[in-house]
PDB file of C-alpha atoms in Angstrom:
ATOM      1  CA  UNK A 132      57.908-127.055-135.506  1.00 44.00           C
ATOM      2  CA  UNK A 133      58.420-124.126-133.239  1.00 50.00           C
ATOM      3  CA  UNK A 134      55.201-122.387-132.339  1.00 50.00           C
ATOM      4  CA  UNK A 135      52.976-125.311-133.303  1.00 49.00           C
ATOM      5  CA  UNK A 136      51.103-126.999-130.516  1.00 51.00           C
ATOM      6  CA  UNK A 137      50.013-130.584-130.934  1.00 51.00           C
ATOM      7  CA  UNK A 138      46.251-130.789-131.170  1.00 51.00           C
ATOM      8  CA  UNK A 139      44.805-132.971-128.487  1.00 51.00           C
ATOM      9  CA  UNK A 140      41.381-134.391-129.138  1.00 53.00           C
ATOM     10  CA  UNK A 141      39.588-135.305-125.964  1.00 54.00           C
ATOM     11  CA  UNK A 142      36.379-137.257-126.332  1.00 60.00           C
ATOM     12  CA  UNK A 143      34.141-137.401-123.286  1.00 74.00           C
ATOM     13  CA  UNK A 144      33.380-140.935-122.160  1.00 76.00           C
ATOM     14  CA  UNK A 145      30.310-142.445-120.529  1.00 78.00           C
ATOM     15  CA  UNK A 146      31.318-145.010-117.917  1.00 74.00           C
ATOM     16  CA  UNK A 147      29.435-148.300-118.204  1.00 75.00           C
ATOM     17  CA  UNK A 148      31.583-150.426-115.889  1.00 74.00           C
ATOM     18  CA  UNK A 149      34.994-149.964-114.286  1.00 72.00           C
ATOM     19  CA  UNK A 150      36.736-151.270-117.397  1.00 80.00           C
ATOM     20  CA  UNK A 151      34.276-150.286-120.147  1.00 79.00           C
ATOM     21  CA  UNK A 152      33.165-146.886-121.395  1.00 77.00           C
ATOM     22  CA  UNK A 153      31.354-145.440-124.400  1.00 82.00           C
ATOM     23  CA  UNK A 154      32.626-142.429-126.320  1.00 80.00           C
ATOM     24  CA  UNK A 155      30.034-139.665-126.409  1.00 80.00           C
ATOM     25  CA  UNK A 156      30.463-139.211-130.143  1.00 81.00           C
ATOM     26  CA  UNK A 157      28.689-142.570-130.675  1.00 84.00           C
ATOM     27  CA  UNK A 158      25.522-141.098-129.165  1.00 85.00           C
ATOM     28  CA  UNK A 159      23.095-138.788-130.956  1.00 88.00           C
ATOM     29  CA  UNK A 160      20.781-136.649-128.846  1.00 88.00           C
ATOM     30  CA  UNK A 161      17.854-134.681-130.158  1.00 90.00           C
ATOM     31  CA  UNK A 162      15.687-132.409-128.006  1.00 87.00           C
ATOM     32  CA  UNK A 163      11.995-131.852-128.550  1.00 85.00           C
ATOM     33  CA  UNK A 164       8.891-130.640-126.768  1.00 83.00           C
ATOM     34  CA  UNK A 165       7.602-133.017-124.118  1.00 80.00           C
ATOM     35  CA  UNK A 166       4.233-134.676-124.677  1.00 78.00           C
ATOM     36  CA  UNK A 167       1.299-134.366-122.314  1.00 68.00           C
ATOM     37  CA  UNK A 168       0.103-131.621-119.974  1.00 69.00           C
ATOM     38  CA  UNK A 169       2.402-129.001-118.524  1.00 67.00           C
ATOM     39  CA  UNK A 170       1.273-125.590-119.647  1.00 69.00           C
ATOM     40  CA  UNK A 171       3.506-122.994-121.266  1.00 69.00           C
ATOM     41  CA  UNK A 172       6.752-124.690-120.245  1.00 68.00           C
ATOM     42  CA  UNK A 173       5.909-127.767-122.320  1.00 67.00           C
ATOM     43  CA  UNK A 174       4.880-125.688-125.330  1.00 71.00           C
ATOM     44  CA  UNK A 175       7.888-123.347-125.297  1.00 76.00           C
ATOM     45  CA  UNK A 176      10.879-125.357-124.105  1.00 79.00           C
ATOM     46  CA  UNK A 177      12.311-128.488-125.754  1.00 83.00           C
ATOM     47  CA  UNK A 178      13.064-130.529-122.633  1.00 83.00           C
ATOM     48  CA  UNK A 179      12.391-134.070-123.855  1.00 87.00           C
ATOM     49  CA  UNK A 180      15.349-135.971-125.274  1.00 90.00           C
ATOM     50  CA  UNK A 181      15.585-138.722-127.864  1.00 90.00           C
ATOM     51  CA  UNK A 182      18.861-140.601-127.548  1.00 90.00           C
ATOM     52  CA  UNK A 183      20.039-142.748-130.463  1.00 91.00           C
ATOM     53  CA  UNK A 184      22.916-145.204-130.144  1.00 90.00           C
ATOM     54  CA  UNK A 185      24.105-147.162-133.179  1.00 89.00           C
ATOM     55  CA  UNK A 186      24.459-150.619-131.634  1.00 88.00           C
ATOM     56  CA  UNK A 187      25.257-152.388-134.887  1.00 85.00           C
ATOM     57  CA  UNK A 188      28.106-149.994-135.714  1.00 86.00           C
ATOM     58  CA  UNK A 189      29.574-149.341-132.275  1.00 82.00           C
ATOM     59  CA  UNK A 190      33.294-149.956-131.952  1.00 82.00           C
ATOM     60  CA  UNK A 191      33.106-149.712-128.150  1.00 84.00           C
ATOM     61  CA  UNK A 192      31.014-152.871-127.736  1.00 86.00           C
ATOM     62  CA  UNK A 193      32.506-156.360-128.048  1.00 88.00           C
ATOM     63  CA  UNK A 194      30.711-158.529-130.660  1.00 89.00           C
ATOM     64  CA  UNK A 195      29.037-160.825-128.085  1.00 90.00           C
ATOM     65  CA  UNK A 196      27.712-157.855-126.064  1.00 88.00           C
ATOM     66  CA  UNK A 197      26.495-156.205-129.278  1.00 88.00           C
ATOM     67  CA  UNK A 198      24.578-159.353-130.255  1.00 91.00           C
ATOM     68  CA  UNK A 199      23.004-159.686-126.791  1.00 90.00           C
ATOM     69  CA  UNK A 200      22.021-155.994-126.760  1.00 89.00           C
ATOM     70  CA  UNK A 201      20.393-156.305-130.179  1.00 89.00           C
ATOM     71  CA  UNK A 202      18.411-159.303-128.898  1.00 90.00           C
ATOM     72  CA  UNK A 203      17.494-157.802-125.490  1.00 89.00           C
ATOM     73  CA  UNK A 204      16.387-154.388-126.770  1.00 85.00           C
ATOM     74  CA  UNK A 205      14.762-155.674-129.965  1.00 88.00           C
ATOM     75  CA  UNK A 206      11.556-153.574-129.641  1.00 87.00           C
ATOM     76  CA  UNK A 207      13.623-150.375-129.288  1.00 88.00           C
ATOM     77  CA  UNK A 208      16.042-151.136-132.135  1.00 87.00           C
ATOM     78  CA  UNK A 209      15.378-149.605-135.557  1.00 88.00           C
ATOM     79  CA  UNK A 210      15.989-151.453-138.819  1.00 89.00           C
ATOM     80  CA  UNK A 211      19.257-149.540-139.213  1.00 89.00           C
ATOM     81  CA  UNK A 212      20.491-150.900-135.855  1.00 87.00           C
ATOM     82  CA  UNK A 213      19.921-147.823-133.667  1.00 90.00           C
ATOM     83  CA  UNK A 214      18.755-148.171-130.050  1.00 89.00           C
ATOM     84  CA  UNK A 215      16.244-145.337-129.461  1.00 93.00           C
ATOM     85  CA  UNK A 216      15.552-144.112-125.921  1.00 92.00           C
ATOM     86  CA  UNK A 217      13.096-141.300-125.188  1.00 91.00           C
ATOM     87  CA  UNK A 218      13.122-139.462-121.852  1.00 89.00           C
ATOM     88  CA  UNK A 219      10.588-136.797-120.917  1.00 86.00           C
ATOM     89  CA  UNK A 220       9.863-137.443-117.241  1.00 86.00           C
ATOM     90  CA  UNK A 221      11.536-134.347-115.812  1.00 85.00           C
ATOM     91  CA  UNK A 222      11.004-130.625-116.408  1.00 81.00           C
ATOM     92  CA  UNK A 223      14.613-129.860-117.272  1.00 84.00           C
ATOM     93  CA  UNK A 224      16.565-130.861-120.340  1.00 86.00           C
ATOM     94  CA  UNK A 225      19.624-131.894-118.333  1.00 90.00           C
ATOM     95  CA  UNK A 226      17.705-134.273-116.039  1.00 91.00           C
ATOM     96  CA  UNK A 227      16.013-135.926-119.031  1.00 91.00           C
ATOM     97  CA  UNK A 228      19.374-136.206-120.774  1.00 89.00           C
ATOM     98  CA  UNK A 229      20.896-137.834-117.690  1.00 90.00           C
ATOM     99  CA  UNK A 230      17.966-140.248-117.416  1.00 93.00           C
ATOM    100  CA  UNK A 231      18.289-141.288-121.076  1.00 92.00           C
ATOM    101  CA  UNK A 232      22.015-141.920-120.654  1.00 90.00           C
ATOM    102  CA  UNK A 233      21.416-143.919-117.465  1.00 92.00           C
ATOM    103  CA  UNK A 234      18.898-146.087-119.312  1.00 92.00           C
ATOM    104  CA  UNK A 235      21.408-146.650-122.127  1.00 91.00           C
ATOM    105  CA  UNK A 236      24.060-147.695-119.594  1.00 89.00           C
ATOM    106  CA  UNK A 237      21.508-149.990-117.927  1.00 91.00           C
ATOM    107  CA  UNK A 238      20.733-151.706-121.273  1.00 90.00           C
ATOM    108  CA  UNK A 239      24.441-152.212-121.935  1.00 89.00           C
ATOM    109  CA  UNK A 240      25.070-153.571-118.425  1.00 89.00           C
ATOM    110  CA  UNK A 241      22.271-156.094-118.923  1.00 90.00           C
ATOM    111  CA  UNK A 242      23.843-157.121-122.231  1.00 89.00           C
ATOM    112  CA  UNK A 243      27.223-157.557-120.500  1.00 87.00           C
ATOM    113  CA  UNK A 244      25.825-160.344-118.303  1.00 88.00           C
ATOM    114  CA  UNK A 245      26.592-163.664-119.927  1.00 88.00           C
ATOM    115  CA  UNK A 246      23.526-165.905-119.508  1.00 86.00           C
ATOM    116  CA  UNK A 247      24.067-169.215-117.771  1.00 89.00           C
ATOM    117  CA  UNK A 248      23.903-172.199-120.057  1.00 90.00           C
ATOM    118  CA  UNK A 249      20.986-174.462-119.261  1.00 88.00           C
ATOM    119  CA  UNK A 250      22.031-177.967-118.345  1.00 90.00           C
ATOM    120  CA  UNK A 251      19.498-180.466-119.621  1.00 88.00           C
ATOM    121  CA  UNK A 252      18.277-182.677-116.792  1.00 91.00           C
ATOM    122  CA  UNK A 253      16.225-185.838-116.798  1.00 92.00           C
ATOM    123  CA  UNK A 254      13.922-187.006-114.011  1.00 92.00           C
ATOM    124  CA  UNK A 255      15.178-190.063-112.171  1.00 93.00           C
ATOM    125  CA  UNK A 256      13.388-193.416-112.359  1.00 95.00           C
ATOM    126  CA  UNK A 257      12.153-193.044-108.759  1.00 96.00           C
ATOM    127  CA  UNK A 258      10.600-189.657-109.546  1.00 95.00           C
ATOM    128  CA  UNK A 259       8.856-191.084-112.615  1.00 96.00           C
ATOM    129  CA  UNK A 260       7.494-194.048-110.592  1.00 96.00           C
ATOM    130  CA  UNK A 261       6.274-191.696-107.854  1.00 97.00           C
ATOM    131  CA  UNK A 262       4.528-189.439-110.395  1.00 96.00           C
ATOM    132  CA  UNK A 263       2.753-192.413-111.987  1.00 96.00           C
ATOM    133  CA  UNK A 264       1.753-193.789-108.559  1.00 97.00           C
ATOM    134  CA  UNK A 265       0.308-190.371-107.614  1.00 97.00           C
ATOM    135  CA  UNK A 266      -1.622-190.250-110.896  1.00 97.00           C
ATOM    136  CA  UNK A 267      -2.977-193.750-110.263  1.00 96.00           C
ATOM    137  CA  UNK A 268      -4.043-192.836-106.703  1.00 96.00           C
ATOM    138  CA  UNK A 269      -5.746-189.647-107.915  1.00 96.00           C
ATOM    139  CA  UNK A 270      -7.579-191.623-110.622  1.00 95.00           C
ATOM    140  CA  UNK A 271      -8.735-194.133-107.989  1.00 94.00           C
ATOM    141  CA  UNK A 272     -10.168-191.327-105.856  1.00 94.00           C
ATOM    142  CA  UNK A 273     -12.081-189.988-108.848  1.00 93.00           C
ATOM    143  CA  UNK A 274     -13.275-193.498-109.715  1.00 91.00           C
ATOM    144  CA  UNK A 275     -14.769-193.873-106.202  1.00 90.00           C
ATOM    145  CA  UNK A 276     -16.724-190.639-106.638  1.00 92.00           C
ATOM    146  CA  UNK A 277     -18.775-192.075-109.501  1.00 88.00           C
ATOM    147  CA  UNK A 278     -22.330-193.144-108.716  1.00 87.00           C
ATOM    148  CA  UNK A 279     -22.817-196.854-108.233  1.00 82.00           C
ATOM    149  CA  UNK A 280     -24.712-198.570-111.076  1.00 79.00           C
ATOM    150  CA  UNK A 281     -28.186-199.976-110.124  1.00 79.00           C
ATOM    151  CA  UNK A 282     -27.489-203.461-111.469  1.00 70.00           C
ATOM    152  CA  UNK A 283     -24.402-204.016-109.280  1.00 57.00           C
TER     153      UNK A 283
END
C-alpha cells in the first residue's frame, strides 16, 4: 500500500446544540432571483435562497424530534417530507444563506423541546360552591333591575 493515501471524507456540520449537529449533505440549497423591488441587482443576481431539508428521511434527527418537527412546521413541509425555507431579506447570497440555516436550526431547536404533559385538574368542591353562589348573586342583581309589575 505504499504511495496510497487513505481518503478522508470530511462533511461540514451545522451545529444545532452542543451535542447535536446536522451534516450539510442533508440540506439542499437553491439560489434564485429575489422578489420585489431592488433594481438591476435583483434582476441580475440570484441572491435569494431556498433551503430544503428532508425531515422524514434525516438520519441526524431522533424519531421523537422528527415527529415534533413534522407537526410544528406542518405548513412548510411538502408531501414528500421536505421542510422548505425561503430567505431573501438581504442583498447578498451569503447573508440569505446564513439566515435560512439559522431558521432551520431554530425550527429544530423548537422540536427538541419536549412539551410538558398536561396534568388534568378538577375544581375543588369549595370552588364549585363559590362559583354557583356568585352566579346566584349576579342573577339576583339582574332580577332586581326588572321593572315592578303594576298589579303588585
